[in-house]
Amino acid sequence: MIEFKNVSKKYGEDYAVEDVNFKVEEGEFFVIIGPSGCGKTTTLKMINRLIPLTEGYIYFKEQPISEFPLYEMRWDIGYVLQQIALFPHMTIKENIAQVPEMKGWKNKEIDARIDELLEMVDLEPGKFRNRLPGELSGGQKQRIGVLRALAADPPVILMDEPFSALDPISRESLQDDLIELQKKIKKTVVFVTHDIQEALKMGDRICLLNKGRVEQIGTPEEFLTSPKNDFVRDFIGDVDGYLMKQATAGDIVKNLPALYEVPASDSPEVVQETDINTLFKYFSTHDTVIVAGEDGPKPLSRQDLFKYLSKNESGDVR
Ligand code: ADP
Ligand code: MG
């Protein structure tokens, strides 16, 4: 869906992004991570041509991005920023409706779409449709920002640290929201963050940048089990190596609720003693496993595992 071939961006003599190569598949959640100033925002903005590239090629739907009219890029690629700038004098509905209106959707279609979007993130349409942004909490505003990017149903969404200005609790709840939403809508998402826990939890694959260059691209499991060099190892340092070696499926589900019966699904059943590496193997083909135990079977998701393995700023999540 999106491909970078030897892409560089120079400001004067300095490279902000240097010789970057990657391919984002359709429906993939691709995370770009790295320290401040490493070139994440520049990489993202080159995709929808908010920043022109200096060298190399970027392809969108197999065509060089230079061949698309700018308006088409903006319509086909939703964009979510760290601080959503909603228009303060426009209602939530009017804010979300902008791109569909530009694209000439009928009022009826727009109204139905807005209600559908609000329901997808559990904001009651009757309650929120006609509110002004000032009446919303920070977390609710970010949710609206995500919905606005989704409004005209673009195949691709770019997100630049969309949750980093939120408190840890709202951040976690929006991350969970977005994971659930993505299961339903299966967009191609390029998501920028500097938070390794967020990257491990959200990403199908992660691309780690350092001073404009790619250090490693791989799945969360690959980052944890085979970091390519010391920089990668240091960057994922927050994740507890001891837990990686010692923890079992039983430890992880200890505080999760049990089910009364095993749901009819293709989720594999595992025993309490299953180790992390074995779980990684299951999660390469399934979203959830069922952990058998004395107090009943418990579902364990890939996100539960990464939450367990990482710590957040509010302290231990374990
Ligand atoms: P990140 O999003 O990872 O924090 P950026 O992509 O914003 O990093 O910036 C990458 C590098 O490019 C930084 O060193 C930054 O100072 C530099 N840079 C970004 N924009 C400009 C600009 N308009 N002019 C000159 N240098 C810039
Ligand atoms: Mg940035």
XYZ file of C-alpha atoms in Angstrom, residues 75 96-114 116-117 150-154:
27
model
C -8.832 12.736 0.941
C -16.263 15.387 11.566
C -18.277 16.194 8.432
C -15.655 18.327 6.696
C -14.024 15.861 4.312
C -17.282 14.053 3.436
C -18.777 17.485 2.618
C -15.825 18.397 0.397
C -16.238 15.082 -1.347
C -19.880 15.950 -2.043
C -21.631 13.364 0.124
C -25.364 13.857 0.637
C -26.496 15.222 4.036
C -28.323 11.992 4.827
C -25.206 9.932 4.147
C -23.093 12.234 6.283
C -25.540 12.084 9.210
C -25.624 8.301 9.098
C -21.830 8.099 8.867
C -21.337 10.378 11.872
C -21.963 5.168 12.955
C -18.539 6.600 13.819
C -11.856 8.171 9.398
C -14.933 10.100 8.281
C -14.688 9.708 4.505
C -13.444 6.143 4.899
C -9.884 6.665 3.590
